[in-house]
Short mmCIF file of C-alpha atoms in Angstrom, two decimals:
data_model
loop_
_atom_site.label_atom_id
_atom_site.label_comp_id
_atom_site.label_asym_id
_atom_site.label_seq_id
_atom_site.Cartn_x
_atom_site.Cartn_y
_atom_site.Cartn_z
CA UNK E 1 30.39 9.59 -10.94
CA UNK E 2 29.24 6.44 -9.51
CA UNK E 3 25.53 7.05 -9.14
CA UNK E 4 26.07 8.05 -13.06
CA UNK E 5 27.21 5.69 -14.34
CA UNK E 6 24.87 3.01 -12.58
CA UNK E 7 21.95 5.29 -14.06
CA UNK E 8 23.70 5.06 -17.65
CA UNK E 9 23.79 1.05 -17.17
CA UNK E 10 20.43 1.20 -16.50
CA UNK E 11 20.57 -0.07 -13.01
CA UNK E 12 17.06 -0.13 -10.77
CA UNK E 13 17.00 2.84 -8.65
CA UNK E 14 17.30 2.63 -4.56
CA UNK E 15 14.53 1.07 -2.71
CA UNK E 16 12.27 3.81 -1.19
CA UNK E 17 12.55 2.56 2.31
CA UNK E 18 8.74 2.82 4.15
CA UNK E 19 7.24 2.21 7.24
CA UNK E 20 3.82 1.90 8.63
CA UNK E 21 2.44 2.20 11.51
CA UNK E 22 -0.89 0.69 12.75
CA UNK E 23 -2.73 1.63 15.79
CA UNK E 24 -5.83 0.53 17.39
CA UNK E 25 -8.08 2.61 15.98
CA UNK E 26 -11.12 1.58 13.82
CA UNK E 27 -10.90 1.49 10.26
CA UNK E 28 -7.88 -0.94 10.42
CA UNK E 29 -9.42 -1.67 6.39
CA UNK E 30 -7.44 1.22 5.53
CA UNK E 31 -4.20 -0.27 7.23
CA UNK E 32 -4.81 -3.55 5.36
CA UNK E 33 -5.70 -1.86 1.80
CA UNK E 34 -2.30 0.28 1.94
CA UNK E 35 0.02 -2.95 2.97
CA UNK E 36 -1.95 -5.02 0.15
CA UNK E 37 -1.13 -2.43 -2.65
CA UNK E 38 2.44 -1.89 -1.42
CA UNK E 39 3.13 -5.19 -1.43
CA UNK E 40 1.44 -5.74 -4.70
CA UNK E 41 4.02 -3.14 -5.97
CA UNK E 42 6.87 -4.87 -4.41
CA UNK E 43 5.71 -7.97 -6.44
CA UNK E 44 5.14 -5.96 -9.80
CA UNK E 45 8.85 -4.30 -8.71
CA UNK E 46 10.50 -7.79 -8.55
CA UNK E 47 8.77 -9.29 -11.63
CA UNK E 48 9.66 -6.36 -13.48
CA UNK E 49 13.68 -6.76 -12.28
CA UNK E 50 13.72 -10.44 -13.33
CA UNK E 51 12.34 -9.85 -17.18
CA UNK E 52 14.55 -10.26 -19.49
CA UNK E 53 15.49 -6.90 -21.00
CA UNK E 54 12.90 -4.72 -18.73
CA UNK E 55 13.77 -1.29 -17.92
CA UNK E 56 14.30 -0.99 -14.34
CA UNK E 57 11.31 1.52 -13.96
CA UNK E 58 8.64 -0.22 -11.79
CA UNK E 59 9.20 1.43 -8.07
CA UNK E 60 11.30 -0.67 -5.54
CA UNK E 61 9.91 -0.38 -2.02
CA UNK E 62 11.67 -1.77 1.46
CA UNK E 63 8.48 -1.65 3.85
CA UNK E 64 8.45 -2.23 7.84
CA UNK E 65 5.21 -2.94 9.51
CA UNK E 66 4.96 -1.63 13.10
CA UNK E 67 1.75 -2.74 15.09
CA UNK E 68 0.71 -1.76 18.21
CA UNK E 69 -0.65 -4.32 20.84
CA UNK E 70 -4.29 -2.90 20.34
CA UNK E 71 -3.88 -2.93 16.96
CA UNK E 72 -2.82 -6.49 16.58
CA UNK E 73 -6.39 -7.33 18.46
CA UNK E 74 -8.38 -5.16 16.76
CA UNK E 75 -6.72 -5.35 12.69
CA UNK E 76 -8.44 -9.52 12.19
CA UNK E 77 -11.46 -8.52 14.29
CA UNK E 78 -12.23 -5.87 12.22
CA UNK E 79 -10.96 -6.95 8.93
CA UNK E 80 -11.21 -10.55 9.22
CA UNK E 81 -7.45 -11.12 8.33
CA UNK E 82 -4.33 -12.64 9.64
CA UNK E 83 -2.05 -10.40 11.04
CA UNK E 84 0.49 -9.69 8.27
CA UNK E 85 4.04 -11.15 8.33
CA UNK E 86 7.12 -9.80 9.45
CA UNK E 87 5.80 -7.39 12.07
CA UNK E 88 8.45 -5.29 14.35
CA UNK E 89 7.11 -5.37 17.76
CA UNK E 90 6.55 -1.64 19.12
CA UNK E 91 8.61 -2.18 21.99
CA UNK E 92 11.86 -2.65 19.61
CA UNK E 93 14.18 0.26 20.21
CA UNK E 94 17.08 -1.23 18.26
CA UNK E 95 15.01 -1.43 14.80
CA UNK E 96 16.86 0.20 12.01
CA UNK E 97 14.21 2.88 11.70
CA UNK E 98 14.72 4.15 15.27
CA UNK E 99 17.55 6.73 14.50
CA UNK E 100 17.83 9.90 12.81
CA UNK E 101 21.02 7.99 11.24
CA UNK E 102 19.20 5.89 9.24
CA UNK E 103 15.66 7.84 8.53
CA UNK E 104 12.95 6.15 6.60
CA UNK E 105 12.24 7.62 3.79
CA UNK E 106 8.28 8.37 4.82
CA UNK E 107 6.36 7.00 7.59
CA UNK E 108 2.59 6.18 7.44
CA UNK E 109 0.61 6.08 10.49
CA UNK E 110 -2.70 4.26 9.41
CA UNK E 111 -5.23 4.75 11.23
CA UNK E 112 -4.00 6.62 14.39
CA UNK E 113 -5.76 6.66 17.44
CA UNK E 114 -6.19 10.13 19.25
CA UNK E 115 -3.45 8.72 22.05
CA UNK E 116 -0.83 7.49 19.54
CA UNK E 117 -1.03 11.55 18.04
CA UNK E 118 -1.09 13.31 21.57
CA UNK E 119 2.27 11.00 22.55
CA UNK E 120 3.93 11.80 19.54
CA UNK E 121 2.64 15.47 20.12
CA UNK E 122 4.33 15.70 22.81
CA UNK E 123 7.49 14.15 21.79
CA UNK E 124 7.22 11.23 24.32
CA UNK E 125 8.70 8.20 22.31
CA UNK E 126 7.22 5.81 24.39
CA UNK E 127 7.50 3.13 22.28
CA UNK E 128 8.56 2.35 18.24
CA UNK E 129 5.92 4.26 16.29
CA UNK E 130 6.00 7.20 18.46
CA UNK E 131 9.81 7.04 18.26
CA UNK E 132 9.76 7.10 14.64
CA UNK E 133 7.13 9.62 13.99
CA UNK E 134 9.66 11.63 16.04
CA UNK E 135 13.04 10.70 14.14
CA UNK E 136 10.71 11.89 10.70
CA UNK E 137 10.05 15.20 12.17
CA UNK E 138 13.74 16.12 13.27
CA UNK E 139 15.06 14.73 10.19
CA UNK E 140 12.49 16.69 8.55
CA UNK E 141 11.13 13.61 6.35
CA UNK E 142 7.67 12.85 5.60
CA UNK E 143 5.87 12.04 8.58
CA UNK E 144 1.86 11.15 7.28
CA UNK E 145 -0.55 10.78 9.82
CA UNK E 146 -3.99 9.36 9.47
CA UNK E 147 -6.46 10.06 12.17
CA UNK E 148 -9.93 7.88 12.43
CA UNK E 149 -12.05 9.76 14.95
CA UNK E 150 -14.83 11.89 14.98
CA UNK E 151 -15.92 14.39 15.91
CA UNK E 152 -12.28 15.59 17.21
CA UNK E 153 -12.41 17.52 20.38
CA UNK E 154 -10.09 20.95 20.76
CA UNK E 155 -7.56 18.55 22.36
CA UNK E 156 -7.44 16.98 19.17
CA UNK E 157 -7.67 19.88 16.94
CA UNK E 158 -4.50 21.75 18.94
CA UNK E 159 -2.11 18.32 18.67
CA UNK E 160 -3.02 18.14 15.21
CA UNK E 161 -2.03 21.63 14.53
CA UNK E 162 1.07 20.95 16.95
CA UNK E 163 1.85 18.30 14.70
CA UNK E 164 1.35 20.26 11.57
CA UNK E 165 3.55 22.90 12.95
CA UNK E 166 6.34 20.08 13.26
CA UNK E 167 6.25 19.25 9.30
CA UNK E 168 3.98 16.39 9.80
CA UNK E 169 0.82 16.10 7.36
CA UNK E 170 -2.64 15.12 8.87
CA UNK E 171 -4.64 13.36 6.12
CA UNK E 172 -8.06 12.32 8.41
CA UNK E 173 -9.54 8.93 6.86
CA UNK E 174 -11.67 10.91 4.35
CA UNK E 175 -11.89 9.39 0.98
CA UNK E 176 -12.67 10.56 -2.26
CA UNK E 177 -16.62 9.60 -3.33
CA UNK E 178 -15.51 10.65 -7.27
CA UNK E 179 -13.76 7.73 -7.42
CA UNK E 180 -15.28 5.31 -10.65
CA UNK E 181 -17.55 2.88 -8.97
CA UNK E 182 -17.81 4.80 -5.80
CA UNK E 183 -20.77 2.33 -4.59
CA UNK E 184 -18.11 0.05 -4.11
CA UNK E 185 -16.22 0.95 -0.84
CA UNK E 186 -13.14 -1.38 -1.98
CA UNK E 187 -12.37 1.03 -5.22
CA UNK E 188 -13.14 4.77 -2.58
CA UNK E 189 -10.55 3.14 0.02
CA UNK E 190 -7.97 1.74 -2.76
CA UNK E 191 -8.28 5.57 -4.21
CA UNK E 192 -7.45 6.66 -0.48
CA UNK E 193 -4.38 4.77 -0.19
CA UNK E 194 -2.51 5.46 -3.38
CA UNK E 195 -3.52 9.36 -2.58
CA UNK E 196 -1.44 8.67 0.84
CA UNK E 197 1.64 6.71 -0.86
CA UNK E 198 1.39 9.67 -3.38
CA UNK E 199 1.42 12.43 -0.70
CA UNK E 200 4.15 10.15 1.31
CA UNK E 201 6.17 10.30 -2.40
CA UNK E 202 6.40 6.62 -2.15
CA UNK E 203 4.20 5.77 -5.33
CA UNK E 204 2.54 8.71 -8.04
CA UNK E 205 -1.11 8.75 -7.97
CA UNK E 206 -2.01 6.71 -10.51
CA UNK E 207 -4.06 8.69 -14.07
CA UNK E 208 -6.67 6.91 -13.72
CA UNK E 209 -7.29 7.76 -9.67
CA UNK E 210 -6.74 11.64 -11.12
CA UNK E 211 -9.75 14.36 -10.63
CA UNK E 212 -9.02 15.43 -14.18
CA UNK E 213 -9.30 12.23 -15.23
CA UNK E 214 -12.34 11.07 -13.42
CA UNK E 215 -13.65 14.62 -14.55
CA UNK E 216 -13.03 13.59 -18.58
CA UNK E 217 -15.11 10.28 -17.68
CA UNK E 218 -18.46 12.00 -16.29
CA UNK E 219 -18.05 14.14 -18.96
CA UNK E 220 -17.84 17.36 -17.00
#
């Protein structure tokens, strides 16, 4: 009755609560492109709340950034970029997002290293990010895991499908080349990351990062 009548008044809807996870691996751009769009939604969220007379419609997103030591070397060598405030460190076991009790609602692991995916594999929860990846997959929520490595070994291949077999979703760092503009590697990895916060059902793809779409504009 509550929930109702909070819906009829037009209140915002609950925060989608996500975390992500960044490991050493290269292609930390991707890492950096999917916190600069969430938080560009968080911005477009809060604007939208404080209009006068807006709709509460714009999605509301609580995000936790979990970096691994490698990863906090590698993310400004590669990228050229602060690290990002507010970090958890990966040694935290009492973070919020650490127990089935209080699940996030998806967890991104962006990129992943090959280790990071064989500890969480085998259920090790040696530190935050594996712990979480582990809470997602017994609380059955969505656990998204992108790899940056080729060519993968059978090692690989079997934790992957281990993984898979768990509930998790493998999305390799593979972007779309359909994309409009795809000579410009900014707009193929800003398609990549809304497809992930799409998959994740964090954010809806947007229309105009649609195949049908795209498909209507080269006229095919």
């Amino acid at each position: 009755m509550e929930s109702n009548t909070l819906a009829a008044a037009g209140a915002a809807p609950a925060a989608r609560r996500l975390v992500i996870g960044v490991t050493g691996a290269s292609g930390q751009i991707y890492a950096a492109r999917i916190i600069e769009v969430v938080r560009h939604l968080q911005a477009a969220a809060s604007a939208e709340a404080g209009a006068p007379g807006a709709p509460a419609s714009a999605p509301r997103i609580d995000l936790d950034l979990i970096f691994t030591d490698t990863a906090r070397q590698v993310y400004p060598h590669e990228t050229g970029l602060p690290l990002p405030v507010g970090l958890t460190p990966n040694d935290s076991y009492y973070n919020r997002n650490a127990s089935g009790s209080n699940a996030p609602d998806a967890f991104i692991i962006i990129p992943c290293t090959m280790g990071t995916l064989a500890r969480i594999a085998a259920g090790t929860s040696d530190d935050l990010i594996c712990r979480v990846a582990d809470v997602q997959l017994k609380e059955r929520r969505p656990l998204i895991i992108v790899p940056r490595e080729t060519p993968y070994s059978l090692i690989h291949l079997r934790n992957m499908t281990t993984l898979t077999e768990a509930g998790a979703i493998i999305a390799p760092a593979s972007p779309a080349f359909y994309a409009v503009g795809q000579s410009d590697i900014n707009q193929v990895i800003t398609q990549f990351v809304y497809r992930i916060l799409s998959i994740a059902r964090i954010y809806p793809l947007p229309e105009e990062q649609r195949w049908m779409h795209l498909a209507t504009v080269f006229g095919k």
